[in-house]
Short mmCIF file of C-alpha atoms in Angstrom, two decimals:
data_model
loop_
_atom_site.label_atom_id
_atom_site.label_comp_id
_atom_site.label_asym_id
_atom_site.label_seq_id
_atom_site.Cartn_x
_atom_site.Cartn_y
_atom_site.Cartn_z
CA UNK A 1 31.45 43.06 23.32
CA UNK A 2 28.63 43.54 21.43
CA UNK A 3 29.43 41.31 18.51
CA UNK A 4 30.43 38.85 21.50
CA UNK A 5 26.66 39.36 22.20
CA UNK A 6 24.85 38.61 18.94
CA UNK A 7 27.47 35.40 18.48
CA UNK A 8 25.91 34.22 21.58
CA UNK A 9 22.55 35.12 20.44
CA UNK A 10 23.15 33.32 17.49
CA UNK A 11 24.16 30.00 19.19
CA UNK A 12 21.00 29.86 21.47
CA UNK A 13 18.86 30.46 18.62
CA UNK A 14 20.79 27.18 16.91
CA UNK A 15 20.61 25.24 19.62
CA UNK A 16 17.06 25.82 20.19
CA UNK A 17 16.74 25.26 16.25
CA UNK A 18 18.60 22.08 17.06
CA UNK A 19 16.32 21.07 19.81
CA UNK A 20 13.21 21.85 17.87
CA UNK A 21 14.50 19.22 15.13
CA UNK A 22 15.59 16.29 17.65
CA UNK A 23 12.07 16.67 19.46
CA UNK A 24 9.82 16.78 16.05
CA UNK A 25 7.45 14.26 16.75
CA UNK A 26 8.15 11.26 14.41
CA UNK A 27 7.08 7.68 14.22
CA UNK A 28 9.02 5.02 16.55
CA UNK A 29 7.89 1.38 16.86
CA UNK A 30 7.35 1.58 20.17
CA UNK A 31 4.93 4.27 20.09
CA UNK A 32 1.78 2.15 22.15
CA UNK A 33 4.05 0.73 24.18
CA UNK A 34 2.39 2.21 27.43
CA UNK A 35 -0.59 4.01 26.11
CA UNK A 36 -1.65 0.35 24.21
CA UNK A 37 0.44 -2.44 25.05
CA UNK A 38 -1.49 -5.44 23.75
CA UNK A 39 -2.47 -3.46 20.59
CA UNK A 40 -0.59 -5.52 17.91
CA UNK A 41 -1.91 -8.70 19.03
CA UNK A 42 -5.12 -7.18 19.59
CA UNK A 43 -5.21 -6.64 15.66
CA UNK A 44 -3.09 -9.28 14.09
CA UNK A 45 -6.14 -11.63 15.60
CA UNK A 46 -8.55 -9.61 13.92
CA UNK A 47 -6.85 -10.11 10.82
CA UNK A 48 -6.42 -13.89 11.49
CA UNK A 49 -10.50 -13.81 11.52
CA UNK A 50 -11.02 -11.81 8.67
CA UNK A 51 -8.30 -13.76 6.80
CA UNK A 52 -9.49 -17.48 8.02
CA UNK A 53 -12.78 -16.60 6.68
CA UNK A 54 -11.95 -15.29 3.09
CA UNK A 55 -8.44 -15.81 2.06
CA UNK A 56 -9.00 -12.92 -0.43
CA UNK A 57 -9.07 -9.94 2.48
CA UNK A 58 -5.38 -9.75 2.84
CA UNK A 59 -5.34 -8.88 -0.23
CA UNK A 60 -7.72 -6.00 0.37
CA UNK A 61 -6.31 -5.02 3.38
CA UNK A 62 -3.06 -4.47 2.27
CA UNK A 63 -4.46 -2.47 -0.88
CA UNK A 64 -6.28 -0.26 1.43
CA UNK A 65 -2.89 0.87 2.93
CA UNK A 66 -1.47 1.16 -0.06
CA UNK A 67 -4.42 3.49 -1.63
CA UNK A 68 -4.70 5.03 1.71
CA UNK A 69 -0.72 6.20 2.01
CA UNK A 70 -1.18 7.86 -1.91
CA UNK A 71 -3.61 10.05 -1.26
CA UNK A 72 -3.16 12.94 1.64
CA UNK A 73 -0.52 10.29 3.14
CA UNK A 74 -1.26 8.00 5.18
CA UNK A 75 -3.97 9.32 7.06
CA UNK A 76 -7.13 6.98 7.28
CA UNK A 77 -8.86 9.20 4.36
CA UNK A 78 -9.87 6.11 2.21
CA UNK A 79 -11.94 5.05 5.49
CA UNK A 80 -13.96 8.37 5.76
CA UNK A 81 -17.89 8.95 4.30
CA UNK A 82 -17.92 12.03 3.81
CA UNK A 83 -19.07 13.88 0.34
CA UNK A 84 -15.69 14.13 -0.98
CA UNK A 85 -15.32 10.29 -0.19
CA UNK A 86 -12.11 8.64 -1.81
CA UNK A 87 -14.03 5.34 -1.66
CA UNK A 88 -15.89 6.28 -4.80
CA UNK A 89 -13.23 6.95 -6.92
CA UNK A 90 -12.64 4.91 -10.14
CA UNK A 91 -9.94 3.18 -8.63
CA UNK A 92 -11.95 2.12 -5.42
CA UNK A 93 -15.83 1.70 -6.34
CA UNK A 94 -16.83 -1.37 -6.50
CA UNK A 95 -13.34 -2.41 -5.75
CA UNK A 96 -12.15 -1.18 -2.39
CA UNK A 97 -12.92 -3.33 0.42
CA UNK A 98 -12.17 -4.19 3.63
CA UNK A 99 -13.73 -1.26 5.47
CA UNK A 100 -15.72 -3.35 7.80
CA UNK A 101 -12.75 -5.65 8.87
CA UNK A 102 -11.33 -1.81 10.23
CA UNK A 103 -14.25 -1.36 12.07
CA UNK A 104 -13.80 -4.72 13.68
CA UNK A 105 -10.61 -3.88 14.33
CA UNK A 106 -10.88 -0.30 16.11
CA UNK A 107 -13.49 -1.75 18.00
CA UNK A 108 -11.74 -4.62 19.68
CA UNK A 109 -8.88 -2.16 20.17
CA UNK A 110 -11.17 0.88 21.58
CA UNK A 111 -12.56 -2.31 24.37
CA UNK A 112 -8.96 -2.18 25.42
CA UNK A 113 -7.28 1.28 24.73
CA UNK A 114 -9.94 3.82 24.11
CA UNK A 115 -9.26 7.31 22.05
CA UNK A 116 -5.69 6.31 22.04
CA UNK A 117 -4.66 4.21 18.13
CA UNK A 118 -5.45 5.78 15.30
CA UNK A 119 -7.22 4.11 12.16
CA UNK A 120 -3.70 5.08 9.66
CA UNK A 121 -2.34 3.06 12.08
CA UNK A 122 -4.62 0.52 12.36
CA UNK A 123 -4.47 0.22 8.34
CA UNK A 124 -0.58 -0.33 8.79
CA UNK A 125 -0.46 -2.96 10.92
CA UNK A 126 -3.37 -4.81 9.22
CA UNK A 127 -1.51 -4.93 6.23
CA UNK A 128 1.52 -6.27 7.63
CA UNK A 129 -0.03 -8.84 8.98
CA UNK A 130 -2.08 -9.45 5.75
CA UNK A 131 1.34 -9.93 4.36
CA UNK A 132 2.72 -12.09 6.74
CA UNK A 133 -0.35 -14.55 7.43
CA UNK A 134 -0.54 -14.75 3.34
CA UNK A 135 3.47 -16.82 3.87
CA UNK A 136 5.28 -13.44 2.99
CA UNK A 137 7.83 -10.91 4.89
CA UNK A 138 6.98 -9.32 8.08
CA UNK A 139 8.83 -6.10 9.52
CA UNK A 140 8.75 -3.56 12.07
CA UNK A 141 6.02 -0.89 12.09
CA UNK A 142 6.51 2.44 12.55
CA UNK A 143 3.92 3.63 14.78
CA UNK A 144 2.33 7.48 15.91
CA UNK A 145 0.38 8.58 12.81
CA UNK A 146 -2.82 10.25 13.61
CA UNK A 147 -5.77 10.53 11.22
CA UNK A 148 -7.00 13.19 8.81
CA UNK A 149 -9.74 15.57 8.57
CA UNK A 150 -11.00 15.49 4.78
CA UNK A 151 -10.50 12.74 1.95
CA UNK A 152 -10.16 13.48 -1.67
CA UNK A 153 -11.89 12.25 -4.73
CA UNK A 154 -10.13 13.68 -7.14
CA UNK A 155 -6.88 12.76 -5.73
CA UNK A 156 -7.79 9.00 -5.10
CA UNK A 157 -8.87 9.45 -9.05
CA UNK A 158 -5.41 9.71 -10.18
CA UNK A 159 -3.90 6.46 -8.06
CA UNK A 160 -1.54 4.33 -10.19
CA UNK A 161 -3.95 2.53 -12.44
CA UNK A 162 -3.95 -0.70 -14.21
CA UNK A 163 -3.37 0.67 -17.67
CA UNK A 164 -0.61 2.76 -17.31
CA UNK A 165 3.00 2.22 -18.19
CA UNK A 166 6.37 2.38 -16.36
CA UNK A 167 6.64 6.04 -16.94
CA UNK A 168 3.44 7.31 -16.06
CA UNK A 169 3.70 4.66 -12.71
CA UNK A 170 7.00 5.95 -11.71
CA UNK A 171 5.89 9.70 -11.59
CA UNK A 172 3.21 9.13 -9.42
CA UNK A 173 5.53 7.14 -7.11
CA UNK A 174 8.02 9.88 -7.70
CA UNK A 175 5.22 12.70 -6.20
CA UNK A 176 4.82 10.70 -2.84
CA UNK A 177 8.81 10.18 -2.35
CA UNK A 178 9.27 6.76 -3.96
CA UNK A 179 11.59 5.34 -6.58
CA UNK A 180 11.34 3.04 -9.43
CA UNK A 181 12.72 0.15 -7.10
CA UNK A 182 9.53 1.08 -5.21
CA UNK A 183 7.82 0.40 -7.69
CA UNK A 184 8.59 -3.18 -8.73
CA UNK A 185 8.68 -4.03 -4.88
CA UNK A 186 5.46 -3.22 -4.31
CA UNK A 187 3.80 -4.25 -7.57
CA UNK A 188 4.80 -7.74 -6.22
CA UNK A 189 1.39 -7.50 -3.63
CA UNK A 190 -0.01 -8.68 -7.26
CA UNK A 191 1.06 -12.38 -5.94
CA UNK A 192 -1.83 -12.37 -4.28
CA UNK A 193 -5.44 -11.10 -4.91
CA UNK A 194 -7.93 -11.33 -7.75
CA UNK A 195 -8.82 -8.64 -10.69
CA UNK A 196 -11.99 -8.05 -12.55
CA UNK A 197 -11.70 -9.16 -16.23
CA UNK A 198 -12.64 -5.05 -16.96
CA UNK A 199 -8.87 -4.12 -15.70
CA UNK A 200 -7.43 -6.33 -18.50
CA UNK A 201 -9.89 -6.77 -21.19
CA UNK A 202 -8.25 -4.50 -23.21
CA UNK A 203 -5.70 -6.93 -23.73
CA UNK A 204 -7.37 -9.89 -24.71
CA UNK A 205 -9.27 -8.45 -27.66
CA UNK A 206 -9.06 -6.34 -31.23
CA UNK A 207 -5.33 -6.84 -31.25
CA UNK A 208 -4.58 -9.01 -28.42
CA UNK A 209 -1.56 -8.12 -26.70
CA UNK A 210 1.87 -10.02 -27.73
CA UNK A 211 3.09 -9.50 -24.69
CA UNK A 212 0.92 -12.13 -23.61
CA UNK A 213 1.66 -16.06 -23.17
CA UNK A 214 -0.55 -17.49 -25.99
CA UNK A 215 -2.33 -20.50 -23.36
CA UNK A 216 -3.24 -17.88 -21.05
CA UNK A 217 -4.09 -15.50 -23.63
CA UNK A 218 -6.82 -18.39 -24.82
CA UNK A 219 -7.80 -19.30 -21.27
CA UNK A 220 -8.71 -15.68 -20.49
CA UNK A 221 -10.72 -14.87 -23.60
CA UNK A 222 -12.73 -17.97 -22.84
CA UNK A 223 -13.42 -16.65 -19.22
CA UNK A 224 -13.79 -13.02 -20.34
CA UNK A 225 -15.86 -12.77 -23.60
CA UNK A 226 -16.40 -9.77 -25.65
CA UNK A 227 -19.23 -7.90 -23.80
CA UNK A 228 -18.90 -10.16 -21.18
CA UNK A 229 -19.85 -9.84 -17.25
CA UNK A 230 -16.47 -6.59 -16.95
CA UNK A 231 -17.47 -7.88 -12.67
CA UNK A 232 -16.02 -11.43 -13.03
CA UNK A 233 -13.01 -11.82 -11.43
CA UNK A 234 -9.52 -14.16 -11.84
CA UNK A 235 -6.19 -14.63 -10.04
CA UNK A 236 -3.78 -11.86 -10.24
CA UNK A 237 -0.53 -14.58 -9.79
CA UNK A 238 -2.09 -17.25 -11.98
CA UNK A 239 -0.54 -20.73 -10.60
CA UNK A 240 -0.37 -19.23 -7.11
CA UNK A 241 -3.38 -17.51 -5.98
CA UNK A 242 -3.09 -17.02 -1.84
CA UNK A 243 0.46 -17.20 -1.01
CA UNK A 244 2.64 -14.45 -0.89
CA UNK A 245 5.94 -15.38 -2.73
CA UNK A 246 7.96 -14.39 -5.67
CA UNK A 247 5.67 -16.39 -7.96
CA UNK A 248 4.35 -13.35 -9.49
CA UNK A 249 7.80 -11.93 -10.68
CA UNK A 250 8.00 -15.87 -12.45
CA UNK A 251 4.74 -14.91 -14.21
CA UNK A 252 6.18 -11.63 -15.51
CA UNK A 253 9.58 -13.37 -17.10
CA UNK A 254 7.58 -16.49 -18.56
CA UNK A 255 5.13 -13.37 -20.15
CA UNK A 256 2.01 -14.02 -17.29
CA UNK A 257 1.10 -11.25 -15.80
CA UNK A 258 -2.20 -10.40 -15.76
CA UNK A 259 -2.75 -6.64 -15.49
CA UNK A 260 -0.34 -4.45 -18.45
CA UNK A 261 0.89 -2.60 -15.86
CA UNK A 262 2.34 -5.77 -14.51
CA UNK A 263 4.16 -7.30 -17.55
CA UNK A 264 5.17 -3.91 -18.52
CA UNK A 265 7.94 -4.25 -15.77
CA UNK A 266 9.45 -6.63 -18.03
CA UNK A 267 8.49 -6.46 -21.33
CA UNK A 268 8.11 -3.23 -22.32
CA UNK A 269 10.75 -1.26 -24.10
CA UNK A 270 10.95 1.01 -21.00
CA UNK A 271 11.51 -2.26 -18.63
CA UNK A 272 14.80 -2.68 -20.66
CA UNK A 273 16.77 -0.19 -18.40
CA UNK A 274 14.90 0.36 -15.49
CA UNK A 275 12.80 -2.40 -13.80
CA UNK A 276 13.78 -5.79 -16.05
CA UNK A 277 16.77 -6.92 -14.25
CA UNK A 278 14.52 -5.77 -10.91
CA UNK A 279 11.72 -8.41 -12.13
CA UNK A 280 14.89 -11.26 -12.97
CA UNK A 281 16.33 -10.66 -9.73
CA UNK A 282 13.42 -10.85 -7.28
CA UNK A 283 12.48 -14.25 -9.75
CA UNK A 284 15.76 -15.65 -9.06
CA UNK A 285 15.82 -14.69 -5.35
CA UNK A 286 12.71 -14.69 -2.92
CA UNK A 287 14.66 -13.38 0.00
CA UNK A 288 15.33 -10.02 -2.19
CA UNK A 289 11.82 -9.68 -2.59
CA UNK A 290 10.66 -10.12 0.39
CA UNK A 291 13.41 -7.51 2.14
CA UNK A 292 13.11 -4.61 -0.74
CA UNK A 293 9.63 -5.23 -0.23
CA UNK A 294 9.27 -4.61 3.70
CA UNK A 295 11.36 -2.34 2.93
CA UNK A 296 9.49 -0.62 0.25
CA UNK A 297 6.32 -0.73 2.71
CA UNK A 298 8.26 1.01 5.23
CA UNK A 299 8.79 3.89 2.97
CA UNK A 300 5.23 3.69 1.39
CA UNK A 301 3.99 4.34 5.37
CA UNK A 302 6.29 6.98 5.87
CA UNK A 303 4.38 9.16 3.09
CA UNK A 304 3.54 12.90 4.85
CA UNK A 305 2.14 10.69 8.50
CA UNK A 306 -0.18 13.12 10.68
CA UNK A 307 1.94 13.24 13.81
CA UNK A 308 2.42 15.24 16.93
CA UNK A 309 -0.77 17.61 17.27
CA UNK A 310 -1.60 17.50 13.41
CA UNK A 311 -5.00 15.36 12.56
CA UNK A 312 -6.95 12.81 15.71
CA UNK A 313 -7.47 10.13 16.90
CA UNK A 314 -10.87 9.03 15.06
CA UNK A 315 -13.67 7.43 17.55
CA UNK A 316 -15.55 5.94 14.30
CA UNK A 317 -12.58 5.39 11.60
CA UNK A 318 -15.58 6.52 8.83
CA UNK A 319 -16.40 10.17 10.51
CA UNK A 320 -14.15 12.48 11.65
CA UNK A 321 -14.45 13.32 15.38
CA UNK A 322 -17.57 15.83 16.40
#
């Protein structure tokens, strides 16, 4: 009788353990459906604006997300001023942008649906459409993060950088939950966008890199000179500047890419096992690209999401609420 008791016991106590599990808040696609119907029209025209009048923003939209969703998840940190700001970290000074196309954007939706959309979310769908007005992919977005309380510096200082190879890459994609696949996927945003000749200087000069295709290797060195202007900027997909296609995976077989931890996917000794026949495929096949890479942004906005009572709903996306 009384182990009859405790067995019972036991099975409440799983089935409320089982409950607790199927209720955890978590993020659905229809998530505004009631509370903000018209909210992803409301911000893909926003980003039609913003993109209409410099083709370049969807490119820094979409690395806003992505330098948002690496640090703290995705939680709207990059957006914050606070002293601890992410935006100036060596990876986003003078880099970052976009922050005032946000504002635009939780204004138009706080006319409509006030106190209700958070800016992580708002930096999610902004980069899908970024994608998808720039000719690429466009996918479902998960929907119901809420926004963070702090940023952090030193966190946003160790963001996959520019001059790092496939190991060192991997391991910080490997600390937020994604793979090597990951990887290449999303280093394919590189097919549109510019880069400041500082990011690949290093490359052109002393011992210029072999990696390099010997035209491009001349144009560059003519357009960044030894002790040049580090601020001037080129094409990250040279050949195909503003649309988003597999161009930039074309680049890295015919040795173009711009940035060495681009043409490291496929040249390096590394590449050889892991992320070469990655590069070949999404060259051969657009259609691969562009699925592994909604794919891969899928997973990159699932990093640790604010949800349920965790984090706010930010009035101003650059201060946390008073």
């Amino acid at each position: 009788m009384h182990r009859s008791r405790n067995m019972k016991g036991l099975i409440h106590l799983m089935i409320l353990f089982m409950l607790c599990l199927a209720v955890r808040p978590q993020l659905t696609t229809d998530f505004y459906s009631k509370s903000c119907p018209n909210l992803l029209q409301i911000v893909r025209k926003e980003v039609m604006k913003a993109v209409k009048a410099e083709t370049r923003m969807a490119a820094s939209l979409l690395r806003l997300h992505f330098h948002d969703c690496f640090v703290n998840g995705c939680d709207a940190s990059i957006l914050l001023d606070v002293s601890d700001t992410e935006k100036l970290s060596g990876a986003n000074n003078n880099s970052a942008r976009g922050y005032e196309v946000i504002d635009s954007i939780k204004a138009a939706v706080e006319t409509q649906c006030s106190g209700v959309v958070s800016c992580a979310d708002i930096l999610t769908i902004a980069a899908r459409d970024s994608v998808l007005l720039s000719g690429g992919p466009t996918w479902k977005v998960a929907l119901g993060r809420r926004d963070g309380f702090v940023a952090n510096l030193s966190a946003s200082n160790n963001l996959p950088s520019p001059f790092e190879g496939i190991n060192e890459i991997s391991k910080k994609f490997s600390d937020v939950g994604l793979n090597i696949s990951d990887v290449v996927a999303l280093s394919g945003a590189h097919t549109i966008g510019l880069a400041k000749c500082s990011l690949f200087s290093n490359r052109l000069f002393g011992t210029p890199d072999p990696t390099m295709d010997a035209e491009m290797l001349a144009d560059l060195q003519n357009f960044c000179p030894q002790n040049g202007d580090g601020n001037k900027m080129t094409v990250l997909d040279r050949n195909s500047s503003d649309l988003f296609d597999n161009h930039y995976f074309n680049n890295l077989v015919n040795n173009k890419g711009l940035l060495h931890s681009d043409q490291v996917l496929y040249s390096s000794s590394e590449a050889q096992s892991t992320t070469k026949s990655i590069v070949e495929s999404y060259s051969n096949n657009p259609r691969i690209f562009f699925s592994d890479f909604a794919n891969s942004m899928i997973r990159m906005g699932n990093i640790n999401p604010l949800t349920g009572t965790n984090g706010e709903i930010r009035k101003n996306c650059r201060a946390v609420n008073s």
